[in-house]
Coordinates of N, CA and C in Angstrom, one line a residue:
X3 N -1.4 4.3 -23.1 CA -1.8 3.1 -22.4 C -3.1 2.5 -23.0
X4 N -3.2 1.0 -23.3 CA -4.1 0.5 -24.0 C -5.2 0.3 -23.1
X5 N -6.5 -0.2 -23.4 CA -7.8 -0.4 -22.3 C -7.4 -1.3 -21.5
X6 N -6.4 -2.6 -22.1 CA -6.4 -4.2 -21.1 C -5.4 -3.3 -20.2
X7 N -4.0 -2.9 -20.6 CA -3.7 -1.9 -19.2 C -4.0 -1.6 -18.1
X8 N -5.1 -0.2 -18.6 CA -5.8 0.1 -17.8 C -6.6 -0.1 -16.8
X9 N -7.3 -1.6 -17.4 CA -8.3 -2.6 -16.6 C -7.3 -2.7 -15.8
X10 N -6.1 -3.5 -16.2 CA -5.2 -4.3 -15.0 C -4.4 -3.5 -14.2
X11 N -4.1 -2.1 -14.5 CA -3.8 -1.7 -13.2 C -5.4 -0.9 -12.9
X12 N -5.9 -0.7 -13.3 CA -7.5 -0.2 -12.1 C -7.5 -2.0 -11.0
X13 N -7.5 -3.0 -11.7 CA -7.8 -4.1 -11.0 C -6.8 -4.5 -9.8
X14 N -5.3 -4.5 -10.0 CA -4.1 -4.0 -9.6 C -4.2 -3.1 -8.1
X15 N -4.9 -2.0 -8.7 CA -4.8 -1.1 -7.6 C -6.2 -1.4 -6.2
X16 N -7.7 -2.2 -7.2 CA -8.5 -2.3 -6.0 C -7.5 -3.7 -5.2
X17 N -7.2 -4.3 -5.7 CA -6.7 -6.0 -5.1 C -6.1 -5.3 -4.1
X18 N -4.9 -3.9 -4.4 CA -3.7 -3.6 -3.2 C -4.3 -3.1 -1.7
X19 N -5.3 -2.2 -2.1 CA -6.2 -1.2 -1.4 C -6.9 -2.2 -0.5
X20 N -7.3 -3.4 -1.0 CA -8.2 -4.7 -0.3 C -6.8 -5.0 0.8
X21 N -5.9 -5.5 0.5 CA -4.8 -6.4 1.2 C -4.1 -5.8 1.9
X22 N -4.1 -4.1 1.8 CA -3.9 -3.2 2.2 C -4.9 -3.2 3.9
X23 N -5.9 -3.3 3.6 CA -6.9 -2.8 4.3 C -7.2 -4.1 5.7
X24 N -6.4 -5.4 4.5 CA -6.9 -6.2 6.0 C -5.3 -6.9 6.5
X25 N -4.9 -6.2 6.2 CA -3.2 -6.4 6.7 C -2.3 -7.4 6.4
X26 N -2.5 -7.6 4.9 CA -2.3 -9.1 4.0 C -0.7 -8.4 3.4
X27 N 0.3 -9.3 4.0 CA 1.5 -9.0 3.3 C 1.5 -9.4 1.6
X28 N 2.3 -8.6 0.9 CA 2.5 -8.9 -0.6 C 3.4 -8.0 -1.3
X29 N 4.0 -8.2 -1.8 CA 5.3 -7.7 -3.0 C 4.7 -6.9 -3.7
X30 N 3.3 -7.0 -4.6 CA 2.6 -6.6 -5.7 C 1.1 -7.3 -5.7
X31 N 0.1 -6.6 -5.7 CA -1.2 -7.0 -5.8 C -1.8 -7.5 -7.3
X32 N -2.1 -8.0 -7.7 CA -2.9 -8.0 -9.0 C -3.8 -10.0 -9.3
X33 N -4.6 -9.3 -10.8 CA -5.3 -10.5 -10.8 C -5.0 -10.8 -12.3
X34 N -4.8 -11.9 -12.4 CA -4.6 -12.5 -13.4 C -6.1 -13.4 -14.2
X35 N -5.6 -13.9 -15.6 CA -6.6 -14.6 -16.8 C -7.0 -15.9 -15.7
X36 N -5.7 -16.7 -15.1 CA -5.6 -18.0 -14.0 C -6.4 -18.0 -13.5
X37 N -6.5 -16.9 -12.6 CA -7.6 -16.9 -11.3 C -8.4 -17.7 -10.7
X38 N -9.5 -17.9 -11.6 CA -10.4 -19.1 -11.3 C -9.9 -20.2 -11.4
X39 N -9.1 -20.5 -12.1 CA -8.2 -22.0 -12.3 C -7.3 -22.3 -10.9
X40 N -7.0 -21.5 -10.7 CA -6.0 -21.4 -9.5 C -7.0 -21.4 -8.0
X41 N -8.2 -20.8 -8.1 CA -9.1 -20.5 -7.2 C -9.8 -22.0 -7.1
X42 N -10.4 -23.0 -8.7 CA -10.5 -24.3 -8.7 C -9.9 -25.5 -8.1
X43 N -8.2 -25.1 -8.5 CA -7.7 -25.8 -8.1 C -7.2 -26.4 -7.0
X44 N -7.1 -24.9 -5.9 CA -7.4 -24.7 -4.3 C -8.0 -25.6 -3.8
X45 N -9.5 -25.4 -4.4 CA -10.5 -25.7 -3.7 C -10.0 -27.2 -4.0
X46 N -9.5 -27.7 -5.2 CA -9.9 -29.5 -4.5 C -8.6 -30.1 -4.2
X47 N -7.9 -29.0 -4.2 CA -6.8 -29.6 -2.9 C -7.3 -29.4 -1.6
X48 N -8.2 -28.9 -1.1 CA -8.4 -28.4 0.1 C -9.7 -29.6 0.3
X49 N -10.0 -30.4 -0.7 CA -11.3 -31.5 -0.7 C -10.0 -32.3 -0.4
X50 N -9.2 -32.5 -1.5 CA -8.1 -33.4 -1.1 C -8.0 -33.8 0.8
X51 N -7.5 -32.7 1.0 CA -6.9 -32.7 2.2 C -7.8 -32.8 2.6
X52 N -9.5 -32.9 3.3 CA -10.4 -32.8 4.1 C -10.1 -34.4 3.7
X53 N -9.9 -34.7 3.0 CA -10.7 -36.3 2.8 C -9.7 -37.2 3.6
X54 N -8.1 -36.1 3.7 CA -7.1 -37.2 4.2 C -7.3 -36.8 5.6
X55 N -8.1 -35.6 5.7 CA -8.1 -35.7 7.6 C -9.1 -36.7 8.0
X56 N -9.9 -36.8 7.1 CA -11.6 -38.2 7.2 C -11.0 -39.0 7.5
X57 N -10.3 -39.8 6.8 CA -9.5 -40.7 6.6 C -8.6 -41.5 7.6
X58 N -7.9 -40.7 8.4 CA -7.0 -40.7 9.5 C -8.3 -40.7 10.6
X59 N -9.4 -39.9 10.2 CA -10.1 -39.7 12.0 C -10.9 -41.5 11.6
X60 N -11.2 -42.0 10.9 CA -11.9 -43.1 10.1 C -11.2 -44.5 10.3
X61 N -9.5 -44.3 10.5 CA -8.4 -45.4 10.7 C -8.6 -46.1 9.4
X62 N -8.4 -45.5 7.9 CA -8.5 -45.5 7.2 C -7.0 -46.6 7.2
X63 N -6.4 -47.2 6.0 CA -5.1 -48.1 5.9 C -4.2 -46.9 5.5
X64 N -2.8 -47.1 6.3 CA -1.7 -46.2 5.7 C -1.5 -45.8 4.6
X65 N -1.0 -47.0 3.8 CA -1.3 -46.5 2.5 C -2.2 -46.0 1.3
X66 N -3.5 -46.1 2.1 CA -4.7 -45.2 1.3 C -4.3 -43.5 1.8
X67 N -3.6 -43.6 2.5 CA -3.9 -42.2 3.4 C -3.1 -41.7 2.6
X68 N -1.7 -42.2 2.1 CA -0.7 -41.7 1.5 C -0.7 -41.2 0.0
X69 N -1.7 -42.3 -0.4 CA -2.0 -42.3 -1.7 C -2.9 -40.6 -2.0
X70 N -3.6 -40.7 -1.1 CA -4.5 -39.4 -0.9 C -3.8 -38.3 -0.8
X71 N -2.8 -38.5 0.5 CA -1.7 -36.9 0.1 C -1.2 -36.9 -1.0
X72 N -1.1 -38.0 -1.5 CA -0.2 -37.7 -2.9 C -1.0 -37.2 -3.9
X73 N -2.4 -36.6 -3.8 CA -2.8 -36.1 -4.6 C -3.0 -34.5 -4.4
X74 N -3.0 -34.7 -2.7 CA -3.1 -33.0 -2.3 C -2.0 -32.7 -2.7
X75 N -0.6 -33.0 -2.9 CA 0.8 -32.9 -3.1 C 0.6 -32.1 -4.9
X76 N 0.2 -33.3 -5.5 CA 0.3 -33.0 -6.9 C -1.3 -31.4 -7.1
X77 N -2.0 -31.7 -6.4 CA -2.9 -30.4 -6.7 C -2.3 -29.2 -6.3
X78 N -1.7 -29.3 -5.2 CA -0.8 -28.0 -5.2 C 0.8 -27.6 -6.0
X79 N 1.2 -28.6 -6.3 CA 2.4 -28.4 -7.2 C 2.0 -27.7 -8.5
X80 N 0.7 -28.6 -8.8 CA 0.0 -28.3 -10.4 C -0.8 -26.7 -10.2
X81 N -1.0 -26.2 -9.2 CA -1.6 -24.7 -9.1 C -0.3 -23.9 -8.9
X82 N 0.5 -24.5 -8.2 CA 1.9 -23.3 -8.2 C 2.4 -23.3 -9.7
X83 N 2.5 -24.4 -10.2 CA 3.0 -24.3 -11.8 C 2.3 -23.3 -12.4
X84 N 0.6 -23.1 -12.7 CA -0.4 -21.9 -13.0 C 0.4 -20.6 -12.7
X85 N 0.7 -20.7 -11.0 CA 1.1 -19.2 -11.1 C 2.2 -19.0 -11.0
X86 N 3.2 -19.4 -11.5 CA 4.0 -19.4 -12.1 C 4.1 -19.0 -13.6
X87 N 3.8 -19.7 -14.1 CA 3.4 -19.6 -15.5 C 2.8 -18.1 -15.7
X88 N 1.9 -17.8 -15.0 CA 1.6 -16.3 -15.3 C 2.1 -15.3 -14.9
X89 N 3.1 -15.6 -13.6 CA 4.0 -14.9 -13.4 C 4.9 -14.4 -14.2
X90 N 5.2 -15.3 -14.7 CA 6.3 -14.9 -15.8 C 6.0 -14.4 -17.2
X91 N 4.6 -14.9 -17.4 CA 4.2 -14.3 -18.7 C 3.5 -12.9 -18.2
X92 N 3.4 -12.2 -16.8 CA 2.6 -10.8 -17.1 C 3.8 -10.1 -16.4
X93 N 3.6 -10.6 -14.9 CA 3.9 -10.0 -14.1 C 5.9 -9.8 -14.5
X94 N 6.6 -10.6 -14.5 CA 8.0 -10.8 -15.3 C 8.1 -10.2 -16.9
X95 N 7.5 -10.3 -17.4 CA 7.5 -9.1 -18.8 C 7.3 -7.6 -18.7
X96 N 6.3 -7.3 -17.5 CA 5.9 -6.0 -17.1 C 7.1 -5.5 -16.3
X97 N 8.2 -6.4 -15.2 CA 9.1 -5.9 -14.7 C 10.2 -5.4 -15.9
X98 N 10.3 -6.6 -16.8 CA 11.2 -6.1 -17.7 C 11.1 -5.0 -18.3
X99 N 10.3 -5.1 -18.8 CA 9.8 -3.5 -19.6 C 10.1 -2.4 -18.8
X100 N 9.6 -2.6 -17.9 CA 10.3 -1.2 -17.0 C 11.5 -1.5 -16.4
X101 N 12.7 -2.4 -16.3 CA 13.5 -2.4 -15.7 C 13.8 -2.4 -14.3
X102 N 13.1 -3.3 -14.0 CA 12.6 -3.5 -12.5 C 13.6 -4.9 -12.5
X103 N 15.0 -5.1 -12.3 CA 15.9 -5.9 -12.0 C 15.5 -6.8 -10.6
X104 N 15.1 -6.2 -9.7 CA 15.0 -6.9 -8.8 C 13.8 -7.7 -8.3
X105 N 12.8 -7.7 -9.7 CA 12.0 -8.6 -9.5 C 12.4 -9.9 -10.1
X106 N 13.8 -10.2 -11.0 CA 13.9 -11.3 -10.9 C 14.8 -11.9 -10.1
X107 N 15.4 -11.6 -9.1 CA 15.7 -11.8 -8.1 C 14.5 -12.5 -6.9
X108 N 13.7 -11.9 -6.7 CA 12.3 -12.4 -6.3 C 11.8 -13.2 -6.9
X109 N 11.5 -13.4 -8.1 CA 11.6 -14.6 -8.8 C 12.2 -15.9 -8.1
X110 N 13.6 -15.5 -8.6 CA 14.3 -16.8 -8.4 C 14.2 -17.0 -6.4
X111 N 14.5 -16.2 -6.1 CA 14.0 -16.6 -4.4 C 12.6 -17.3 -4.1
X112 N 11.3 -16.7 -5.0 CA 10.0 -17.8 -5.0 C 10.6 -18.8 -5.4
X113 N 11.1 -19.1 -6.3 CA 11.4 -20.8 -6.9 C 12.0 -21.5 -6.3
X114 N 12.6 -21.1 -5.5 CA 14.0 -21.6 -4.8 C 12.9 -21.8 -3.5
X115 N 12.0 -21.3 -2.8 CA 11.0 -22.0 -1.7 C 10.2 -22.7 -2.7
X116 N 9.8 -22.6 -3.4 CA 8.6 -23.5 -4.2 C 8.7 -24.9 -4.0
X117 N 10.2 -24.6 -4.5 CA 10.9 -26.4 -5.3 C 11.4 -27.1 -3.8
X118 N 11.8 -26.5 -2.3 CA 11.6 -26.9 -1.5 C 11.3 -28.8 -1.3

């Protein structure tokens, strides 16, 4: 086992131990290179969305309001694409390698809610 390994399952195992501890459902714990990009890009969908609740308490015009979800829409499509993308490039390579079939199964069941 190489050092980046090692880091990722030592990292792997505290994430499980944490979600473990406060009764957070999950498949597999770990952290990815994304992280903070995905943790960025949360946050200003989550500015997004405060601005469209302002907005509505404000009696802001319909179509501003709409315009506005349409960007919380695209901030969260564009962060699921992120983890996605790393899904498949760590967590989907690492199944393969060991033969873990039924993680692409789970796979295609995420995709299949995603694209919703």
């Amino acid at each position: 086992m190489d050092e980046h390994s090692h880091d990722h399952e030592l990292a792997c195992d505290h994430e499980h131990e944490y979600m473990h501890q406060h009764g957070i459902p999950h498949s597999h714990a770990h952290v990815h290179e994304n992280q903070k990009a995905v943790i960025n890009r949360l946050a200003r969908a989550i500015g997004h969305l405060n601005k469209v609740k302002k907005m509505v308490e404000e009696g802001y015009d319909c179509s501003d309001v709409l315009i506005q979800l349409a960007a919380v829409r695209s901030a969260l499509d564009n962060t699921g694409k992120v983890i996605l993308n790393d899904h498949i490039r760590h967590c989907m390579v690492d199944a393969v390698a060991a033969g873990d079939e039924s993680a692409i199964e789970d796979l295609c069941q995420a995709i299949e809610k995603f694209m919703k």
